[in-house]
Amino acid sequence: MSFAFSRRSFLKYTAVAAVAVAGASLFTGCKVDTSDSYNVLRTTPGELTVLQVTAAMGTYVEASKSYTAPDVTGTTIAFPFKITNGRANPIYVNPNNFKATVLNDKDEFITKYTASNGLTLDAPLCDTNLKKGASVSGNINLKLGAALEPGQSIVLTYCPDLQYNEYSLNWKTTCVKG
């Protein structure tokens, strides 16, 4: 039995190996990227990231290195908010990027607030051309029709890129007995 390779066999096996490597590289496009969830939810104030945009809801306390939630017991709520763009392309920030949904104590939908019915942004938070590495801060102001009852929640939603509206950042804040 001979273990010698002819030049023809060598070229044939080299071509087969090259096709196999090229074909394997096609499958890397099918890999699911789990580092970027579609709808990220946080039940405490703090930072979330999606589509390379980081947003923080709540007031940052340097001493404890944590965020505190806004008071949700009245009919007017101010959500402190900061957006930092990590994308190469600029993003557009306006009231249409936000909504607030009120849920009952069983997480069932009660009502929704948008820019057209009670949700406004402080002027510094709006930016029509937020460049890479830049940040904007301000309050998202919500005027409720009625104060929340204990157990009810507000889910504040931020969609950084309306072209990809299936990606969103969500903060759920529950009203507790006072």
Coordinates of C-alpha atoms in Angstrom, one line a residue:
M1 CA 0.0 0.0 0.0
S2 CA 1.4 3.3 -1.0
F3 CA 1.1 6.5 1.1
A4 CA 2.4 8.7 -1.7
F5 CA 0.1 11.5 -3.0
S6 CA 0.2 12.4 -6.6
R7 CA 0.1 16.0 -7.6
R8 CA -3.4 15.4 -9.0
S9 CA -4.7 14.0 -5.7
F10 CA -3.1 16.8 -3.7
L11 CA -4.8 19.5 -5.9
K12 CA -8.1 17.6 -5.7
Y13 CA -8.1 17.4 -1.8
T14 CA -6.9 21.0 -1.5
A15 CA -9.9 22.1 -3.7
V16 CA -12.3 20.1 -1.5
A17 CA -10.9 21.6 1.7
A18 CA -11.1 25.1 0.3
V19 CA -14.7 24.6 -0.7
A20 CA -15.5 23.2 2.8
V21 CA -13.8 26.2 4.5
A22 CA -15.7 28.6 2.2
G23 CA -19.0 26.8 2.8
A24 CA -18.5 26.9 6.6
S25 CA -18.0 30.6 6.5
L26 CA -21.5 31.0 5.0
F27 CA -23.0 29.5 8.2
T28 CA -21.5 32.2 10.5
G29 CA -24.2 34.6 9.0
C30 CA -26.9 32.3 10.5
K31 CA -25.6 32.6 14.0
V32 CA -28.1 34.3 16.4
D33 CA -26.5 37.2 18.2
T34 CA -27.7 36.9 21.8
S35 CA -25.8 40.0 23.0
D36 CA -28.6 42.4 21.7
S37 CA -32.0 41.4 23.0
Y38 CA -35.1 42.9 21.4
N39 CA -37.0 44.2 24.3
V40 CA -34.9 44.6 27.4
L41 CA -36.8 45.1 30.7
R42 CA -35.6 46.4 34.0
T43 CA -37.7 46.4 37.1
T44 CA -35.3 48.8 38.9
P45 CA -33.9 52.1 37.7
G46 CA -30.5 52.0 35.9
E47 CA -28.8 51.6 32.6
L48 CA -29.8 49.4 29.6
T49 CA -28.2 49.1 26.2
V50 CA -29.7 48.1 22.8
L51 CA -28.5 48.8 19.3
Q52 CA -25.3 50.3 20.8
V53 CA -27.4 53.0 22.5
T54 CA -27.2 53.2 26.3
A55 CA -30.0 54.8 28.3
A56 CA -30.3 55.3 32.0
M57 CA -33.6 56.0 33.9
G58 CA -33.5 57.3 37.4
T59 CA -31.3 59.7 39.4
Y60 CA -27.7 58.5 39.8
V61 CA -26.5 58.7 43.4
E62 CA -22.7 58.9 43.5
A63 CA -22.3 57.8 47.1
S64 CA -24.1 54.4 46.5
K65 CA -23.1 54.1 42.8
S66 CA -26.7 53.3 42.0
Y67 CA -29.9 54.8 40.6
T68 CA -33.0 55.8 42.5
A69 CA -36.5 55.6 41.0
P70 CA -38.8 58.6 40.5
D71 CA -41.8 59.1 42.7
V72 CA -44.8 57.6 40.9
T73 CA -47.5 58.4 43.4
G74 CA -48.9 61.6 41.9
T75 CA -50.5 62.5 38.6
T76 CA -47.3 64.2 37.3
I77 CA -44.2 62.1 37.1
A78 CA -40.7 63.2 36.0
F79 CA -38.5 60.3 34.8
P80 CA -34.8 61.5 34.9
F81 CA -33.2 60.1 31.7
K82 CA -29.8 60.0 30.0
I83 CA -29.0 58.7 26.5
T84 CA -25.5 58.0 25.2
N85 CA -25.0 57.1 21.6
G86 CA -22.4 54.4 21.0
R87 CA -23.3 53.9 17.3
A88 CA -21.2 55.1 14.4
N89 CA -24.1 57.0 12.9
P90 CA -26.0 59.8 14.7
I91 CA -29.4 59.1 16.3
Y92 CA -32.5 61.3 16.4
V93 CA -34.1 61.7 19.9
N94 CA -37.6 63.1 20.2
P95 CA -40.8 62.4 22.0
N96 CA -41.9 59.8 19.4
N97 CA -39.1 57.6 20.7
F98 CA -40.9 57.2 24.0
K99 CA -44.2 55.8 25.4
A100 CA -45.5 55.0 28.9
T101 CA -47.8 52.1 29.6
V102 CA -49.9 51.8 32.8
L103 CA -50.5 48.2 34.0
N104 CA -52.7 46.9 36.8
D105 CA -51.4 44.7 39.6
K106 CA -51.7 41.6 37.4
D107 CA -49.6 43.3 34.6
E108 CA -52.7 43.8 32.4
F109 CA -52.8 46.8 30.1
I110 CA -54.8 49.9 31.4
T111 CA -53.7 52.8 29.2
K112 CA -50.8 54.1 27.1
Y113 CA -49.3 57.6 27.0
T114 CA -47.4 59.0 24.0
A115 CA -46.2 62.4 22.7
S116 CA -49.8 63.1 21.6
N117 CA -51.5 62.5 25.0
G118 CA -49.4 63.5 28.0
L119 CA -45.8 62.6 27.5
T120 CA -43.3 65.4 27.0
L121 CA -39.5 65.7 27.1
D122 CA -37.3 68.5 28.5
A123 CA -35.7 70.5 25.7
P124 CA -32.1 69.4 26.5
L125 CA -33.1 65.8 26.1
C126 CA -34.2 66.3 22.5
D127 CA -31.4 66.1 19.9
T128 CA -31.9 65.8 16.2
N129 CA -28.3 64.7 15.6
L130 CA -26.8 62.9 18.7
K131 CA -23.3 61.9 17.5
K132 CA -21.3 58.9 18.5
G133 CA -20.0 59.2 22.1
A134 CA -22.4 62.2 22.9
S135 CA -24.9 62.2 25.7
V136 CA -28.1 64.1 26.4
S137 CA -30.0 64.3 29.7
G138 CA -33.3 65.6 31.0
N139 CA -36.7 64.5 32.2
I140 CA -39.4 62.6 30.5
N141 CA -42.5 64.2 31.9
L142 CA -45.8 62.2 32.2
K143 CA -49.2 63.7 33.0
L144 CA -51.5 60.9 34.1
G145 CA -55.2 61.0 33.9
A146 CA -55.4 59.7 37.5
A147 CA -52.9 58.8 40.1
L148 CA -51.7 55.2 40.2
E149 CA -53.2 52.9 42.8
P150 CA -50.9 50.7 44.9
G151 CA -49.8 47.7 42.8
Q152 CA -50.2 49.4 39.5
S153 CA -47.1 50.0 37.4
I154 CA -45.8 52.2 34.7
V155 CA -43.5 50.8 32.0
L156 CA -41.4 53.5 30.4
T157 CA -40.3 52.5 26.9
Y158 CA -37.5 54.0 24.8
C159 CA -37.0 52.9 21.2
P160 CA -33.6 54.4 20.1
D161 CA -34.1 53.9 16.4
L162 CA -37.7 54.0 15.1
Q163 CA -36.5 52.2 11.9
Y164 CA -35.9 49.2 14.1
N165 CA -38.9 49.6 16.4
E166 CA -38.8 46.0 17.6
Y167 CA -35.7 47.0 19.7
S168 CA -36.7 48.8 22.9
L169 CA -35.5 49.6 26.4
N170 CA -38.1 49.3 29.2
W171 CA -38.2 50.3 32.8
K172 CA -41.0 49.1 35.0
T173 CA -41.8 51.1 38.2
T174 CA -44.5 49.9 40.6
C175 CA -46.5 52.2 42.9
V176 CA -46.3 50.9 46.5
K177 CA -48.5 51.9 49.4
G178 CA -47.3 55.1 51.0

